[in-house]
XYZ file of C-alpha atoms in Angstrom:
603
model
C 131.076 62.906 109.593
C 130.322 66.699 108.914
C 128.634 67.947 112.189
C 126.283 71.623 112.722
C 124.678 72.616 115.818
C 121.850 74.951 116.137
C 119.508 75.923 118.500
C 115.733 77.239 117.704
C 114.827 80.548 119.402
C 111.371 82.163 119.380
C 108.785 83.941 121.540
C 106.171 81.568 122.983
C 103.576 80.326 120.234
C 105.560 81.369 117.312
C 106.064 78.153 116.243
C 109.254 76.558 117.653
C 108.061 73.464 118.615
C 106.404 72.633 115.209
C 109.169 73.347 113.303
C 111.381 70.996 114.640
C 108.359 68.353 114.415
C 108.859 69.394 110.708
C 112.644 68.515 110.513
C 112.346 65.364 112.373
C 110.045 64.174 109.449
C 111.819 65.355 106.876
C 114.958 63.163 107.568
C 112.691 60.545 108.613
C 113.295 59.696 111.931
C 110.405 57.894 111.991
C 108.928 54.837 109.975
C 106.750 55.525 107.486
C 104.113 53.634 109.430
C 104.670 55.179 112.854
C 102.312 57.039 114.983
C 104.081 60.522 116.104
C 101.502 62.660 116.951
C 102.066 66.644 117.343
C 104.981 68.541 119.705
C 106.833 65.629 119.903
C 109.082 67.557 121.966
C 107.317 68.814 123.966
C 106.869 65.165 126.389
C 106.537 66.545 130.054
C 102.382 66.335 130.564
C 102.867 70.079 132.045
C 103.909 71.005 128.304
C 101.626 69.490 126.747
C 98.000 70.380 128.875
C 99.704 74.196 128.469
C 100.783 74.069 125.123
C 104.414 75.577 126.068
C 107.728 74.129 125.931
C 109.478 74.303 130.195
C 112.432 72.454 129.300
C 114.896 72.389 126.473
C 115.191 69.273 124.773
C 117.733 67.802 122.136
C 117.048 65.924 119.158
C 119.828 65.023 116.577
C 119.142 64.219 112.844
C 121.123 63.331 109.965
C 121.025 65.233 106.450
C 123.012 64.695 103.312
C 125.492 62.932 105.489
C 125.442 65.670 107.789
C 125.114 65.148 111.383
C 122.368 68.041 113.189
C 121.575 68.693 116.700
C 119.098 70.447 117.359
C 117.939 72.387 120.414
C 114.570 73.549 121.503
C 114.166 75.945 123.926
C 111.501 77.656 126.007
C 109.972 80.867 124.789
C 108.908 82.056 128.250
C 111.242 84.813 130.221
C 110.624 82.970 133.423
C 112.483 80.073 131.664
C 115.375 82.551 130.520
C 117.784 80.885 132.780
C 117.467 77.367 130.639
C 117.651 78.975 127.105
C 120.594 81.209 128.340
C 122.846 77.970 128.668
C 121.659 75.784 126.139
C 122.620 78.935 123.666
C 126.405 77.821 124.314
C 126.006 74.453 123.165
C 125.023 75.410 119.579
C 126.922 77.113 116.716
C 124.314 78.646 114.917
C 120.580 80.102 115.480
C 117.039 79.759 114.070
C 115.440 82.455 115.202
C 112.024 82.092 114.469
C 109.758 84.562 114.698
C 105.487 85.320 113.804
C 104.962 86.847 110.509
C 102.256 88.829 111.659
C 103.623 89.626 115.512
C 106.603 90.515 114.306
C 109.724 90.097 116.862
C 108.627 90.459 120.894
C 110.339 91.124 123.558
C 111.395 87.669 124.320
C 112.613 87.641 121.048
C 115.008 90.201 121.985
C 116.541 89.156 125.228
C 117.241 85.749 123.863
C 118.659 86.929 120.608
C 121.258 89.249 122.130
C 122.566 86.364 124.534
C 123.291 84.444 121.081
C 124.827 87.335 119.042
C 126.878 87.859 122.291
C 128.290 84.524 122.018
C 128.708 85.219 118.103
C 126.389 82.913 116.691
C 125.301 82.477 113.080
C 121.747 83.502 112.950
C 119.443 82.234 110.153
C 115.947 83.951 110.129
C 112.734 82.036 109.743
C 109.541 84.201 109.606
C 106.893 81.638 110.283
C 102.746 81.795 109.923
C 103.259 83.721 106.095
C 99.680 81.756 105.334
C 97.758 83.878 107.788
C 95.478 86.446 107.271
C 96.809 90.037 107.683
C 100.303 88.975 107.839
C 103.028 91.197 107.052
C 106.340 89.325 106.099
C 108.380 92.590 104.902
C 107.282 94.656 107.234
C 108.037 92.024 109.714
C 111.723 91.397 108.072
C 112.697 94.888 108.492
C 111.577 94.834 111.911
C 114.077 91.862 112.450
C 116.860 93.893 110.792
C 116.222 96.935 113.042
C 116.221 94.525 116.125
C 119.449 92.973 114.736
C 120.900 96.663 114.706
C 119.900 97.941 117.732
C 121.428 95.031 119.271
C 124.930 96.088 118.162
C 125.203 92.877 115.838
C 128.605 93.097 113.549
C 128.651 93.711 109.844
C 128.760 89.846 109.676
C 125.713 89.331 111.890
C 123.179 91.783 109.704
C 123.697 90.103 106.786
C 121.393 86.939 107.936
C 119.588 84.798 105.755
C 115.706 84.887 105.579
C 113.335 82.141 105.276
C 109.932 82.252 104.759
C 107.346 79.339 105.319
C 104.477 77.976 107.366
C 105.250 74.980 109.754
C 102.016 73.838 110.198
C 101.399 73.402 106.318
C 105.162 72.174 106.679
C 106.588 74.112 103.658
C 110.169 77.012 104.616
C 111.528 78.281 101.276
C 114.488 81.948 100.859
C 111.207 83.527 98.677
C 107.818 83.658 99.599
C 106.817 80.899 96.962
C 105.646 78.287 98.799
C 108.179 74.944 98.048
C 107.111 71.591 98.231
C 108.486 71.111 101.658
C 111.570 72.650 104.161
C 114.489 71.556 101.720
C 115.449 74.575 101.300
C 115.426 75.576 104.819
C 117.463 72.474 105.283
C 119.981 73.026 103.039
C 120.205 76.441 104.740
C 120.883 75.150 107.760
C 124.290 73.470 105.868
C 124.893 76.239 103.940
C 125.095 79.254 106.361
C 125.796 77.382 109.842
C 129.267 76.691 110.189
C 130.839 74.079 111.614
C 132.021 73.441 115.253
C 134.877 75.596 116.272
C 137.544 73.051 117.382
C 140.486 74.282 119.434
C 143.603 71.968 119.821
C 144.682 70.582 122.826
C 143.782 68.366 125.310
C 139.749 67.648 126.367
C 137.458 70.378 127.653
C 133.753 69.855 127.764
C 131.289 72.474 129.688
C 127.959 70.897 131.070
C 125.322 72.728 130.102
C 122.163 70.449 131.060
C 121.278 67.680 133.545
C 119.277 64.471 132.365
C 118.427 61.981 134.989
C 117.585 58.604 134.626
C 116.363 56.418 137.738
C 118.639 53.840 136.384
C 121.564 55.936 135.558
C 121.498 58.502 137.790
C 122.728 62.213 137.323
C 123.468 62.723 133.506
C 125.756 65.095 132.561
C 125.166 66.765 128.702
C 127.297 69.302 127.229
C 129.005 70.407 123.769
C 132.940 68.827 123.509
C 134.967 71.724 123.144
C 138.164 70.343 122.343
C 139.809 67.032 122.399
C 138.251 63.440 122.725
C 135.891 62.026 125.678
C 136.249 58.088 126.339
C 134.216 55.496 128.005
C 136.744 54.608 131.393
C 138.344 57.923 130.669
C 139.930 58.935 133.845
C 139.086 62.950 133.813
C 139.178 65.960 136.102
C 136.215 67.908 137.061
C 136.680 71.455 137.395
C 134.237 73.563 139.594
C 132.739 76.806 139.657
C 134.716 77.565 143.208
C 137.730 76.507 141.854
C 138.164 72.437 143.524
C 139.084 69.979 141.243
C 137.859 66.691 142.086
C 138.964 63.507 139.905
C 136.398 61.188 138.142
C 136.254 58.877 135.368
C 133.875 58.503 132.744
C 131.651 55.370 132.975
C 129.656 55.522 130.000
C 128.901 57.953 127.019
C 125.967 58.569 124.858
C 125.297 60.629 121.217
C 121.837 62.010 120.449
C 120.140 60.166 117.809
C 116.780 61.147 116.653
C 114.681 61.483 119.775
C 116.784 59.435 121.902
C 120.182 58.143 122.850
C 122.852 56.041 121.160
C 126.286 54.536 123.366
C 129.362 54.924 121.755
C 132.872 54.091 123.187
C 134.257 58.205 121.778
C 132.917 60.841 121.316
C 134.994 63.843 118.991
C 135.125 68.038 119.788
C 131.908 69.555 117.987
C 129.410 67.062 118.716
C 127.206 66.950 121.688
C 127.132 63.984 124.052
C 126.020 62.528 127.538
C 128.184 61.429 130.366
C 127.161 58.686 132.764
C 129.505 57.855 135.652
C 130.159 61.469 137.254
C 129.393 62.399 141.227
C 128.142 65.628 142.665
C 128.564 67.561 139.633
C 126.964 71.045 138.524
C 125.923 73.255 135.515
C 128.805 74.892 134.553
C 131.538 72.766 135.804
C 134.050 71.743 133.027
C 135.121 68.322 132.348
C 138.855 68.323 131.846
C 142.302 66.219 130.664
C 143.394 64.511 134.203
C 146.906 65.242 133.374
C 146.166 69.196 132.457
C 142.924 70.130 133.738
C 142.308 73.249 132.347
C 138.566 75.287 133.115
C 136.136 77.229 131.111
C 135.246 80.246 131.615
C 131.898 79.513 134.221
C 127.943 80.286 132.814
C 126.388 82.959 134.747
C 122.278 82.640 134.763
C 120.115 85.833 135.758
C 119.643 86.348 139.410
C 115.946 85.469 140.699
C 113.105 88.332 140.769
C 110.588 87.120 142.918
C 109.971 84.941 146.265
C 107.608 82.662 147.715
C 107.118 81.227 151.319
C 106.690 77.570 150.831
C 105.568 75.669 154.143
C 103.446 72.532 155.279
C 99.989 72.182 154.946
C 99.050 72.496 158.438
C 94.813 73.034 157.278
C 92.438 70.816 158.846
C 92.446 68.681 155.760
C 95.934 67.619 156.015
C 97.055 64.614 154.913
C 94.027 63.901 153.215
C 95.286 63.531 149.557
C 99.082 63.726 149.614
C 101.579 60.842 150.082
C 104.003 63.472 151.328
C 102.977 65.804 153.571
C 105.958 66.539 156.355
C 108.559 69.670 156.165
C 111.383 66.720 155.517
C 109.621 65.586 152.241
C 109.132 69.552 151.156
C 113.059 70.129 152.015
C 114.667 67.332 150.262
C 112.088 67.865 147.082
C 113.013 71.227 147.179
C 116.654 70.976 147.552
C 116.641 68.158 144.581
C 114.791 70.643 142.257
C 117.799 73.406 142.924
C 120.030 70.721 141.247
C 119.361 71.130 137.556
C 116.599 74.101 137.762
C 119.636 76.842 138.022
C 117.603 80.397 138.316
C 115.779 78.826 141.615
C 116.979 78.780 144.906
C 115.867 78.133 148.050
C 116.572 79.156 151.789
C 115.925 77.842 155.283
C 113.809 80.247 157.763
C 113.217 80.776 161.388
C 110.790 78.199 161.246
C 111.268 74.825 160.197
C 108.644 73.970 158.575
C 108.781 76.751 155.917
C 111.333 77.661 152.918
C 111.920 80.816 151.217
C 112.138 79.980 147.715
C 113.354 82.517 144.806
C 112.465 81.901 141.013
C 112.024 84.034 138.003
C 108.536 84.988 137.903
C 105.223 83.541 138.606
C 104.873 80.877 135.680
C 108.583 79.458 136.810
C 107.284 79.199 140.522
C 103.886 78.135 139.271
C 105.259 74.969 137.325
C 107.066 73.860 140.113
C 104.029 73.791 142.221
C 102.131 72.183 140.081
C 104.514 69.735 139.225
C 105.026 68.749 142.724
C 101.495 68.676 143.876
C 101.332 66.018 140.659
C 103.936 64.063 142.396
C 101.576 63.562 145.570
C 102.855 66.560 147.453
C 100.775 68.714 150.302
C 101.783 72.294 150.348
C 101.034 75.873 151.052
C 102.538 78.618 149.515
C 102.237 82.897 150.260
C 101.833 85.509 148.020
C 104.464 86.198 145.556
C 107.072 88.854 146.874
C 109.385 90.876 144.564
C 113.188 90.831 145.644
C 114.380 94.080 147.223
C 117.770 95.598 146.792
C 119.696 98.369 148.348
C 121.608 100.297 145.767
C 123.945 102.878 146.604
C 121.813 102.915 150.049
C 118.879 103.187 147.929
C 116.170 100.939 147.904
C 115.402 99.332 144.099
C 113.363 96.879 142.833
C 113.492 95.155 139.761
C 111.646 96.800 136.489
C 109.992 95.039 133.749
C 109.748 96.228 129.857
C 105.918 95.287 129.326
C 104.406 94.828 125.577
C 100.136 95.166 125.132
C 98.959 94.623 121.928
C 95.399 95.014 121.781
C 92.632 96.303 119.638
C 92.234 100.321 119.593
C 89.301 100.562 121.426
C 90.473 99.044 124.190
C 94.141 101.484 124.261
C 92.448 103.567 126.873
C 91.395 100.998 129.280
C 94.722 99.271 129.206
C 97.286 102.660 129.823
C 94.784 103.497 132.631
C 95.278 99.849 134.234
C 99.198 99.803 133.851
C 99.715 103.835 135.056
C 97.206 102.775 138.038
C 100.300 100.191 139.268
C 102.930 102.855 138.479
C 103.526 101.835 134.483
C 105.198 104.327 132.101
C 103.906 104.544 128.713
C 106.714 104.800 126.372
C 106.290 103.374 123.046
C 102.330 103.824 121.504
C 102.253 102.676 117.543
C 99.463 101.437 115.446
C 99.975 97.896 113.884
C 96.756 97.324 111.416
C 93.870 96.809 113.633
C 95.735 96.847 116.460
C 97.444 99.338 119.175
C 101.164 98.358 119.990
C 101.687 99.401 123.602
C 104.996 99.701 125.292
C 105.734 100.489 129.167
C 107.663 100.451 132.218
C 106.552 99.106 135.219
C 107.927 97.535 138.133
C 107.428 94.079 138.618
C 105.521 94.034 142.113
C 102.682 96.000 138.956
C 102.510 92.778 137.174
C 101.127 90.420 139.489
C 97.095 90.415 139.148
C 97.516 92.985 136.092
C 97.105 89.561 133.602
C 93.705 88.525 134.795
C 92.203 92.196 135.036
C 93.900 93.003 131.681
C 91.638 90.516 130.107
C 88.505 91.483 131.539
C 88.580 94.903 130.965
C 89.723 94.193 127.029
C 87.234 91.272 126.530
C 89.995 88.659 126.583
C 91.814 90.603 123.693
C 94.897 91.804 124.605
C 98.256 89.891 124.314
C 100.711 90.626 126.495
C 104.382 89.811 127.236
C 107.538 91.715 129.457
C 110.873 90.631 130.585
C 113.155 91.925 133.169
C 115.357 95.164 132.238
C 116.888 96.104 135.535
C 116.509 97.346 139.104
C 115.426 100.552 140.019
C 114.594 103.199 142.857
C 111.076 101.935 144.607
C 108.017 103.761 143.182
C 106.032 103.611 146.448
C 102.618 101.833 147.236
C 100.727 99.842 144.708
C 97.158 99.269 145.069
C 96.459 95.298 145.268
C 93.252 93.956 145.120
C 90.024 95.844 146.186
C 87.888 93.658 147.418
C 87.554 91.773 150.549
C 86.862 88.225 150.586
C 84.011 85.817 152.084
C 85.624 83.061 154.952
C 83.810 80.237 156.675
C 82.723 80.289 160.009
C 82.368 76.263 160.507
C 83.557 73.273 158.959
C 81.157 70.902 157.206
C 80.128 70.805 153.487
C 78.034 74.101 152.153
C 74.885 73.442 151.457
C 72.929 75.417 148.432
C 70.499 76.991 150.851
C 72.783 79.246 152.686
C 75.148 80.394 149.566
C 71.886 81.115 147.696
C 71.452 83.419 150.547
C 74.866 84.732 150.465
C 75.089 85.447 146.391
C 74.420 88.899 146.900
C 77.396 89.081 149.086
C 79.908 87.783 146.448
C 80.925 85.402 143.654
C 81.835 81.556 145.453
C 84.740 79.528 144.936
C 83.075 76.956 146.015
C 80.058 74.586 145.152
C 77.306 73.235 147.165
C 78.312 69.892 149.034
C 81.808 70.915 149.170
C 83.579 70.343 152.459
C 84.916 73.846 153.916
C 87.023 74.918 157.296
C 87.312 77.836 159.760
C 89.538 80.367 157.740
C 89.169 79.067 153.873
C 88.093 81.934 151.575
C 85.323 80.648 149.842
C 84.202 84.040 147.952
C 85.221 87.176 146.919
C 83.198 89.778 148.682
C 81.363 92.504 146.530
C 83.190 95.081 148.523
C 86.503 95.845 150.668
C 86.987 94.424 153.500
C 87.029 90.746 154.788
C 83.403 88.979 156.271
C 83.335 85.776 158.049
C 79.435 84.013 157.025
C 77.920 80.231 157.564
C 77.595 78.462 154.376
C 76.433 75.296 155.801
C 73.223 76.021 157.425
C 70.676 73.953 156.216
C 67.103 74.258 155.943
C 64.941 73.851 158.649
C 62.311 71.230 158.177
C 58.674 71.898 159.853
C 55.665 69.493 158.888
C 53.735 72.353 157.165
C 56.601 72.699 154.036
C 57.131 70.621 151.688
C 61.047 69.233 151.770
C 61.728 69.343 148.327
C 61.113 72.738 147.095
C 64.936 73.619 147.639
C 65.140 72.576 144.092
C 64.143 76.045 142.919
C 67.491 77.483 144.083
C 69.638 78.698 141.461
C 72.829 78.857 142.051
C 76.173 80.634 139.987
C 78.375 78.175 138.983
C 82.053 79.080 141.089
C 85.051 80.529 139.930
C 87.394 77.866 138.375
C 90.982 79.239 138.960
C 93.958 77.887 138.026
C 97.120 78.041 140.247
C 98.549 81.140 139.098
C 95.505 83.190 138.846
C 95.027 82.119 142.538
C 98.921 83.394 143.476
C 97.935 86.834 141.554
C 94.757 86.761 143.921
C 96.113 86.364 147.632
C 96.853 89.544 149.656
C 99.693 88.994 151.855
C 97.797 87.674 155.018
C 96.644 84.955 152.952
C 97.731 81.594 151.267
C 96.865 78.978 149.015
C 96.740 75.351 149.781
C 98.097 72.836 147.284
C 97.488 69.198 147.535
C 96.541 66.603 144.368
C 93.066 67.270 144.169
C 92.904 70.440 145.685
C 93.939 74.312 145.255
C 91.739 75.843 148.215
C 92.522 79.782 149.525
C 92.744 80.375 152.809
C 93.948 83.183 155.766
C 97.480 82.168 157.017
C 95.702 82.414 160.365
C 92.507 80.338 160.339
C 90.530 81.110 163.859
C 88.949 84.768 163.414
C 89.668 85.891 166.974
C 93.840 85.066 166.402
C 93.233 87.216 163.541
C 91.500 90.732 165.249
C 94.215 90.292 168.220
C 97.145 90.159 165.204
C 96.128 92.707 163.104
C 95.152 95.347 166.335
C 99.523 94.885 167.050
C 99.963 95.329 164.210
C 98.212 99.143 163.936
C 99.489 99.578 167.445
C 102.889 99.072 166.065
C 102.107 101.015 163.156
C 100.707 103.950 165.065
């Protein structure tokens, strides 16, 4: 059976997901009858509550007798490090991309890795049944991407698509067809088939699967040779051991899920059950002559976070695990198949340095472990410092605005304010197309002003270029915040007295402690106030005239808007039910005496 491999690569929203929703009907995967629902792929409940894909995923369908896997992958930067080695398991690339955006930056970094690793790209321009879209225009954008990108003779002369996956039509004109057969038969035409080399087997794992049943899975693309069930095999890793193994069972990908077979052949992709203590990047090898592929290198971290217990009053009040052993070994598990994080002991045991790409990666880990009962608090977000030829760099960011022209002014004065270049400033219809430099200790906070000062209108999206010389201070948040004095639950009496002072993060009735911010002050500098007095009672008034209060709702943050928010003196504290900010030292006097050392120091 003829075999083809591609993978789908986009920037986030342009459609990925959808598409291969679209494929997966087309070669009915499912029964006529059955309920599918959108984003099938997209299964983690993280993915679907943010509408993103976090983890690539494979599905494998069958077309005029031709076997295809595909590959979805996340469109996010901060997720770079999982696209960049799913990219080697396919032989060809649909790179999808908005026919009214036109290709973003995400688009770019993720389409060089696959032209680096000589890939057949097909183009797809998606969304042509939206107003103001511009398909040409968009297609010669692709082809000047393509050719700034050093692609080869070979490599510019891709074939276009054009469609809309949410009417579920992809033809080469911009007719619309009666559905993606066309694009299908694309897909056989243009993508070739698996190089095979000869010799004995090689197979490079890519991506982890585990299965409380199974245990680590190993998947990867069979480079050359044959994979058995009770193959004895050598595994070859990245520092240069070889341990021996033997294959205990092995599985194909069949339309969503997972089919045993006794071989699997070089070109197709396939799951291994069996193997110990293995990593990404190892190579499976012939026992007799092991020999190793080259090993996948992922992007180095960006940014760091001090992850510790929650040691708040409150502790223990939600979470099943709350001690620094059950934050280690979650931690430490989470290292195994997420490869751009890692994590480090410090002086103190109850706290863990851990690095990750950006603030969405380290975001969805929090979240996801505060869904699995977990109590935590974490710092503010720190960028990575380097010394360069004795210099000290940080690392820069290529940041895109697009946003309507009115609003051009407001957004070059926000991104020069945190030491932004302006570089690139072009006018696409309605809107401004902004391009700048900026390092990335600028981009924390800049998402959540951005859309205030452009009335929610500006889209933005950056990736890391390099590291650079340090561009000096950048000014973080100006205003001070509001922090309890007592612990008991507010009461609407004395925060309708305090609304002058600031905007609450908190509602009436809710429980507070010594040291929890519970409002952002109206001006700099920090104020400790009581938010639980009640009213005092005499004979002459009447008790229920406290009705009459009127009271802002709070401010609903999610979990990274509240990691943009903390200075560095503060923290937030996770737990199921909770995200609460706090100071990292909670009684006001421990405070005054800490920061006085630290001017004296200073002075």
């Amino acid at each position: 059976m003829e075999i083809r491999n591609i993978a789908i690569i986009a920037h986030v929203d342009h459609g990925k997901t959808t598409l291969v929703d679209r494929i997966l009907h087309a070669t009915k995967v499912f029964r006529d009858n059955q309920e599918t629902g959108e984003l099938i792929m997209d299964s983690n409940d993280l993915e679907k509550e943010r509408g993103i894909t976090i983890f690539s995923k494979n599905a494998a369908v069958t077309y005029k007798d031709v076997k295809i896997n595909v590959i979805d992958t996340p469109g996010h930067s901060d997720f770079g490090g999982e696209v960049e080695r799913v990219l080697k398991m396919a032989d060809g690339v649909l790179l999808l991309v908005d026919a009214f955006e036109g290709p973003m930056p995400q688009t770019r970094f993720v389409l060089q890795k696959a032209l680096q690793l000589d890939l057949k790209p097909i183009v797809v321009i998606n969304k042509v049944d939206k107003p103001n879209c511009r398909p040409d225009e968009v297609h010669d954008a692709v082809f000047e991407l393509f050719f700034n990108l050093d692609a080869t003779e070979e490599q510019l002369d891709f074939p276009t698509f054009y469609g809309s996956g949410k009417n579920g039509w992809f033809n080469d004109t911009l007719t619309p067809s009666e559905d993606i057969t066309p694009l299908m038969d694309g897909i056989l035409k243009y993508v070739p088939e698996p190089k095979v080399n000869e010799g004995p087997l090689q197979m490079q794992i890519t991506s982890l699967d585990y299965s409380s049943f199974l245990g680590r899975i190993a998947i990867g693309k069979v480079s050359r040779g044959v994979i058995k069930e009770n193959q004895p095999i050598a595994l070859m890793q990245a520092d240069g051991s070889i341990k021996k193994s033997r294959v205990r069972e092995l599985y194909v990908f069949e339309g969503m899920g997972k089919r045993k077979v006794s071989e699997v052949v070089a070109g197709d992709l396939c799951a291994v059950v069996g193997l110990e203590d293995f990593n990404i990047g190892d190579t499976i090898a012939d026992q007799e002559n092991p020999e190793a592929l080259p090993v996948i290198s992922v992007d180095e971290p960006t940014m760091s976070m001090l992850f510790s217990i929650n040691n708040s009053p409150f502790f223990g009040k939600d979470g099943k695990f709350v001690t620094s052993r059950h934050l280690r070994d979650r931690l430490m598990k989470e290292t195994e198949k997420n490869l751009a994080l890692r994590v480090e002991d410090t002086d103190s045991a109850d706290s863990f340095l851990v690095y990750g790409r950006g603030i969405l990666h380290l975001g969805v880990l929090v979240e996801t472990m505060r869904r699995e009962g977990y109590e935590l608090t974490v710092g503010q977000p720190q960028v990575l410092v380097k010394y360069i030829d004795g210099k000290k760099s940080e690392p820069y960011e290529n940041l895109v605005v697009d946003v309507p022209a009115e609003f051009s002014g407001k957004v070059i004065d926000l991104v020069t304010q945190r030491k932004g270049e302006l570089l690139v400033m072009e006018t696409k219809g309605e809107m401004q197309h902004l391009e700048f430099e900026i390092p990335s200790r600028g981009l924390i906070g800049l998402r959540s002003n951005m859309l205030t000062n452009t009335a929610g209108e500006a889209v933005m999206a950056h990736r890391f270029v390099e590291y650079k010389p340090w561009k000096g201070n950048i000014p973080g948040r100006n205003n001070g915040v509001l922090i309890s004095k007592n612990q008991s639950p507010t009461t609407a009496y004395s925060i309708d007295k305090l609304q002058d002072r600031g905007s609450f993060f908190v509602d009436p009735g809710e429980e507070v402690y010594v040291g929890q911010i519970i409002a952002e002050h109206i001006k700099p500098g920090d104020l400790v106030v009581n938010a639980t007095e009640g009213k005092k009672l005499t004979n002459m008034r009447a008790s229920g005239s406290d009705d009459s209060v009127r009271i802002v709702p709070k401010i609903q943050m999610t979990l990274e808007e509240c990691m943009e928010y903390i200075q560095q003196d503060e923290c937030i504290e996770v737990t199921p039910k909770h995200i609460r900010l706090r100071k990292v030292i909670l009684d006001e006097e421990e405070r005054k005496k800490v920061q006085k050392s630290m001017k004296t120091e200073m002075a």
